[in-house]
CSV table of C-alpha atoms in Angstrom, one decimal:
chain,number,residue,atom,x,y,z
W,575,UNK,CA,130.0,81.4,91.4
W,576,UNK,CA,132.6,79.1,90.1
W,577,UNK,CA,131.1,76.0,91.4
W,578,UNK,CA,127.8,76.5,89.7
W,579,UNK,CA,129.5,77.6,86.5
W,580,UNK,CA,131.5,74.4,86.3
W,581,UNK,CA,128.5,72.2,86.7
W,582,UNK,CA,126.5,74.0,83.9
W,583,UNK,CA,129.6,73.7,81.7
W,584,UNK,CA,129.8,69.9,82.3
W,585,UNK,CA,126.0,69.6,81.5
W,586,UNK,CA,126.4,71.5,78.3
W,587,UNK,CA,129.3,69.5,77.3
W,588,UNK,CA,127.4,66.5,77.8
W,589,UNK,CA,124.4,67.8,75.8
W,590,UNK,CA,126.8,68.7,72.9
W,591,UNK,CA,128.4,65.2,72.9
W,592,UNK,CA,125.0,63.5,72.8
W,593,UNK,CA,123.6,65.9,70.1
W,594,UNK,CA,126.6,65.2,67.8
W,595,UNK,CA,126.4,61.5,68.2
W,596,UNK,CA,122.6,61.6,67.4
W,597,UNK,CA,123.0,63.7,64.5
W,598,UNK,CA,126.2,62.6,62.8
W,599,UNK,CA,126.6,59.0,64.2
W,600,UNK,CA,130.0,60.0,65.4
W,601,UNK,CA,131.9,60.8,68.6
W,602,UNK,CA,133.8,63.8,67.4
W,603,UNK,CA,132.9,66.7,69.5
W,604,UNK,CA,135.3,69.4,68.2
W,605,UNK,CA,132.9,70.4,65.6
W,606,UNK,CA,131.8,73.0,68.1
W,607,UNK,CA,133.8,74.3,70.6
W,608,UNK,CA,132.6,76.0,73.9
W,609,UNK,CA,134.5,78.8,75.5
W,610,UNK,CA,133.7,79.7,79.2
W,611,UNK,CA,133.6,83.4,79.9
W,612,UNK,CA,133.1,85.0,83.4
W,613,UNK,CA,131.0,88.0,83.8
W,614,UNK,CA,132.3,91.0,85.6
W,615,UNK,CA,135.6,89.5,86.5
W,616,UNK,CA,136.8,87.7,83.4
W,617,UNK,CA,140.4,87.4,84.5
W,618,UNK,CA,139.3,85.7,87.9
W,619,UNK,CA,141.3,88.4,89.8
W,620,UNK,CA,140.8,87.4,93.5
W,621,UNK,CA,141.4,91.1,94.6
W,622,UNK,CA,138.3,92.2,92.5
W,623,UNK,CA,136.4,90.0,94.6
W,624,UNK,CA,138.0,90.2,98.0
W,625,UNK,CA,138.6,94.0,98.4
W,626,UNK,CA,135.0,95.2,97.8
W,627,UNK,CA,134.0,92.6,100.5
W,628,UNK,CA,136.8,94.0,102.7
W,629,UNK,CA,135.0,97.5,102.8
W,630,UNK,CA,132.0,95.7,104.4
W,631,UNK,CA,134.1,93.9,106.9
W,632,UNK,CA,136.4,96.6,107.9
W,633,UNK,CA,133.9,99.4,108.1
W,634,UNK,CA,131.1,96.9,109.9
W,635,UNK,CA,133.5,96.0,112.8
W,636,UNK,CA,134.8,99.5,113.2
W,637,UNK,CA,131.3,101.0,113.6
W,638,UNK,CA,130.0,98.5,116.1
W,639,UNK,CA,133.0,98.6,118.2
W,640,UNK,CA,132.9,102.4,118.6
W,641,UNK,CA,129.4,102.9,119.6
W,642,UNK,CA,129.4,99.6,121.8
W,643,UNK,CA,131.8,101.4,124.0
W,644,UNK,CA,130.4,105.0,124.2
W,645,UNK,CA,127.4,104.7,126.5
W,646,UNK,CA,129.0,101.8,128.7
W,647,UNK,CA,132.0,103.9,129.2
W,648,UNK,CA,129.9,107.0,130.5
W,649,UNK,CA,128.1,104.7,132.9
W,650,UNK,CA,131.2,103.4,134.2
W,651,UNK,CA,133.1,106.7,134.4
W,652,UNK,CA,129.9,108.5,136.0
W,653,UNK,CA,129.7,111.1,133.3
W,654,UNK,CA,126.3,109.7,132.5
W,655,UNK,CA,124.8,111.3,135.7
W,656,UNK,CA,125.5,114.6,134.5
W,657,UNK,CA,123.8,113.9,131.1
W,658,UNK,CA,120.9,112.4,132.8
W,659,UNK,CA,120.4,115.8,134.8
W,660,UNK,CA,119.9,117.7,131.8
W,661,UNK,CA,116.4,118.0,130.1
W,662,UNK,CA,117.3,116.0,127.0
W,663,UNK,CA,115.3,113.2,125.6
W,664,UNK,CA,116.8,109.6,125.2
W,665,UNK,CA,116.4,110.1,121.3
W,666,UNK,CA,118.4,113.2,121.5
W,667,UNK,CA,121.1,111.6,123.4
W,668,UNK,CA,121.2,108.5,120.9
W,669,UNK,CA,121.4,110.8,117.8
W,670,UNK,CA,124.0,112.9,119.8
W,671,UNK,CA,126.1,109.7,120.1
W,672,UNK,CA,125.6,108.6,116.4
W,673,UNK,CA,126.6,111.9,114.5
W,674,UNK,CA,130.1,112.1,115.4
W,675,UNK,CA,130.9,108.4,114.7
W,676,UNK,CA,129.0,108.5,111.6
W,677,UNK,CA,131.2,111.3,110.5
W,678,UNK,CA,134.5,109.4,111.5
W,679,UNK,CA,133.3,106.1,109.8
W,680,UNK,CA,132.4,107.9,106.7
W,681,UNK,CA,136.0,109.1,106.6
W,682,UNK,CA,137.2,105.5,107.1
W,683,UNK,CA,134.9,104.5,104.0
W,684,UNK,CA,136.8,107.1,102.0
W,685,UNK,CA,140.1,105.7,102.9
W,686,UNK,CA,139.1,102.1,102.2
W,687,UNK,CA,137.7,103.2,98.9
W,688,UNK,CA,140.9,105.0,98.0
W,689,UNK,CA,142.8,101.9,98.9
W,690,UNK,CA,140.6,99.9,96.9
W,691,UNK,CA,140.8,101.9,93.6
W,692,UNK,CA,144.5,103.4,93.8
W,693,UNK,CA,146.2,100.6,95.7
W,694,UNK,CA,144.4,97.4,94.5
W,695,UNK,CA,143.2,98.6,91.2
W,696,UNK,CA,139.7,97.5,91.8
W,697,UNK,CA,137.2,99.0,89.2
W,698,UNK,CA,134.1,100.8,90.2
W,699,UNK,CA,131.3,100.6,87.7
W,700,UNK,CA,128.4,101.9,89.7
W,701,UNK,CA,127.0,105.3,91.0
W,702,UNK,CA,129.3,107.0,93.6
W,703,UNK,CA,126.2,109.0,95.0
W,704,UNK,CA,124.3,105.5,95.6
W,705,UNK,CA,127.4,104.2,97.1
W,706,UNK,CA,127.8,107.0,99.4
W,707,UNK,CA,123.9,106.8,100.4
W,708,UNK,CA,124.4,102.9,100.8
W,709,UNK,CA,127.4,103.5,103.0
W,710,UNK,CA,125.6,105.7,105.2
W,711,UNK,CA,122.6,103.5,105.6
W,712,UNK,CA,124.9,100.8,106.6
W,713,UNK,CA,126.9,102.9,109.0
W,714,UNK,CA,124.0,104.0,110.9
W,715,UNK,CA,122.6,100.4,111.1
W,716,UNK,CA,125.9,99.0,112.6
W,717,UNK,CA,126.2,102.0,114.9
W,718,UNK,CA,122.7,101.8,116.0
W,719,UNK,CA,123.5,97.9,116.9
W,720,UNK,CA,126.6,98.8,118.7
W,721,UNK,CA,124.3,101.5,120.8
W,722,UNK,CA,121.9,98.7,121.6
W,723,UNK,CA,124.7,96.7,123.0
W,724,UNK,CA,126.1,99.3,124.9
W,725,UNK,CA,122.7,100.7,126.2
W,726,UNK,CA,121.7,97.2,127.5
W,727,UNK,CA,125.2,96.1,129.0
W,728,UNK,CA,126.3,99.3,130.5
W,729,UNK,CA,129.7,97.6,131.1
W,730,UNK,CA,132.9,97.9,128.6
W,731,UNK,CA,134.0,94.4,128.6
W,732,UNK,CA,130.8,92.8,128.3
W,733,UNK,CA,129.9,95.3,125.7
W,734,UNK,CA,133.1,94.5,123.8
W,735,UNK,CA,132.5,90.7,123.9
W,736,UNK,CA,129.1,91.1,122.5
W,737,UNK,CA,130.1,93.4,119.9
W,738,UNK,CA,133.1,90.9,118.6
W,739,UNK,CA,130.2,88.0,118.8
W,740,UNK,CA,127.4,89.9,116.9
W,741,UNK,CA,129.7,92.0,114.8
W,742,UNK,CA,133.1,90.5,113.9
W,743,UNK,CA,132.1,86.9,113.5
W,744,UNK,CA,128.9,87.2,111.4
W,745,UNK,CA,130.6,89.9,109.3
W,746,UNK,CA,133.4,87.6,108.3
W,747,UNK,CA,131.6,84.2,108.2
W,748,UNK,CA,128.0,84.8,107.4
W,749,UNK,CA,128.1,87.9,105.3
W,750,UNK,CA,128.9,86.2,102.0
W,751,UNK,CA,132.5,87.5,102.3
W,752,UNK,CA,134.1,83.9,102.5
W,753,UNK,CA,131.3,81.8,101.7
W,754,UNK,CA,128.5,82.4,99.2
W,755,UNK,CA,125.2,82.8,101.1
W,756,UNK,CA,123.5,80.5,98.4
W,757,UNK,CA,125.8,77.7,99.2
W,758,UNK,CA,125.0,77.6,102.7
W,759,UNK,CA,122.4,75.4,104.6
W,760,UNK,CA,118.8,76.7,104.3
W,761,UNK,CA,118.9,77.6,108.1
W,762,UNK,CA,121.9,79.9,107.7
W,763,UNK,CA,120.4,81.5,104.7
W,764,UNK,CA,117.5,82.7,106.6
W,765,UNK,CA,119.5,83.6,109.6
W,766,UNK,CA,121.9,85.8,107.4
W,767,UNK,CA,118.9,88.0,106.5
W,768,UNK,CA,119.0,89.7,109.9
W,769,UNK,CA,122.5,90.9,109.3
W,770,UNK,CA,123.2,94.2,107.8
W,771,UNK,CA,126.6,92.9,106.4
W,772,UNK,CA,125.0,90.3,104.2
W,773,UNK,CA,123.0,93.0,102.5
W,774,UNK,CA,125.7,95.6,102.2
W,775,UNK,CA,128.0,93.0,100.8
W,776,UNK,CA,125.6,92.5,98.1
W,777,UNK,CA,125.2,96.2,97.5
W,778,UNK,CA,129.1,96.7,97.6
W,779,UNK,CA,130.0,94.2,95.3
W,780,UNK,CA,127.2,94.9,93.0
W,781,UNK,CA,128.2,98.7,92.8
W,782,UNK,CA,131.9,97.8,92.3
W,783,UNK,CA,131.8,94.9,89.8
W,784,UNK,CA,128.4,94.9,88.1
W,785,UNK,CA,127.7,98.5,88.1
W,786,UNK,CA,124.3,97.8,89.6
W,787,UNK,CA,121.5,100.5,89.8
W,788,UNK,CA,119.0,101.5,92.1
W,789,UNK,CA,116.5,99.2,90.9
W,790,UNK,CA,118.7,96.3,91.2
W,791,UNK,CA,119.7,97.1,94.7
W,792,UNK,CA,115.9,97.7,95.9
W,793,UNK,CA,115.7,94.5,98.2
W,794,UNK,CA,118.9,95.0,100.2
W,795,UNK,CA,118.3,98.7,100.6
W,796,UNK,CA,114.8,98.1,101.8
W,797,UNK,CA,115.9,95.4,104.4
W,798,UNK,CA,118.9,97.5,105.4
W,799,UNK,CA,116.6,100.4,106.1
W,800,UNK,CA,114.2,98.2,108.1
W,801,UNK,CA,117.2,96.8,110.3
W,802,UNK,CA,118.2,100.3,111.0
W,803,UNK,CA,114.9,101.4,112.1
W,804,UNK,CA,114.5,98.4,114.4
W,805,UNK,CA,118.1,98.9,116.1
W,806,UNK,CA,117.4,102.5,116.6
W,807,UNK,CA,114.0,101.9,118.0
W,808,UNK,CA,115.3,99.3,120.5
W,809,UNK,CA,118.1,101.5,121.4
W,810,UNK,CA,115.9,104.3,122.4
W,811,UNK,CA,113.4,102.1,124.0
W,812,UNK,CA,116.1,100.1,126.2
W,813,UNK,CA,117.8,103.6,127.1
W,814,UNK,CA,116.9,104.3,130.9
W,815,UNK,CA,117.1,107.9,132.4
W,816,UNK,CA,117.7,106.6,135.9
W,817,UNK,CA,120.7,105.4,137.9
W,818,UNK,CA,119.3,102.1,138.8
């Protein structure tokens, strides 16, 4: 956070000047020199900060759009009637919709990760196993959110609009990708707590740049899991096995 670091640096410079004046009676301040160093990105390379955030934005938008159109498309095409004639339960239908798109989005994660490491030369200091697990949790959460939209609307145009409003804009503006969450007004800081992208942004940047471990990521992991369970439960509850 360059803004906070600059404020702290100015305070320390003022303390140094006051201490030298009090101890020596002089205003000379070059007796001690303070050098600023930045943790985790000492060169202030913008790619190191932006590219891990792009993993969250690209994968999040892709996953929510995919599932937002699935059930709605089947209702419009009439194929849902054939599916409802079978003895499958709503939970089984939901899982059947999630499984193929989860595999597809994991392939997208691999492509974005390869581009970040090979093309943009962004370092990765964390655990790859933990990264894969957290990616799977985030994908399931966003896919479940898309299913909720698809199950409730049953119309592709409306599902597309809601997916863009609830998925694309929050992922770009309120996840911490462009503006740090800590610098947002208090209302938006609390509001971002219900956004999966906000917590996965913290996880992704922590794994790429800081080499964060499981203990460091406990809070975002737990909240991501809670959001996943909530979206999945709502999708199952709102899924209707009738033609009305």
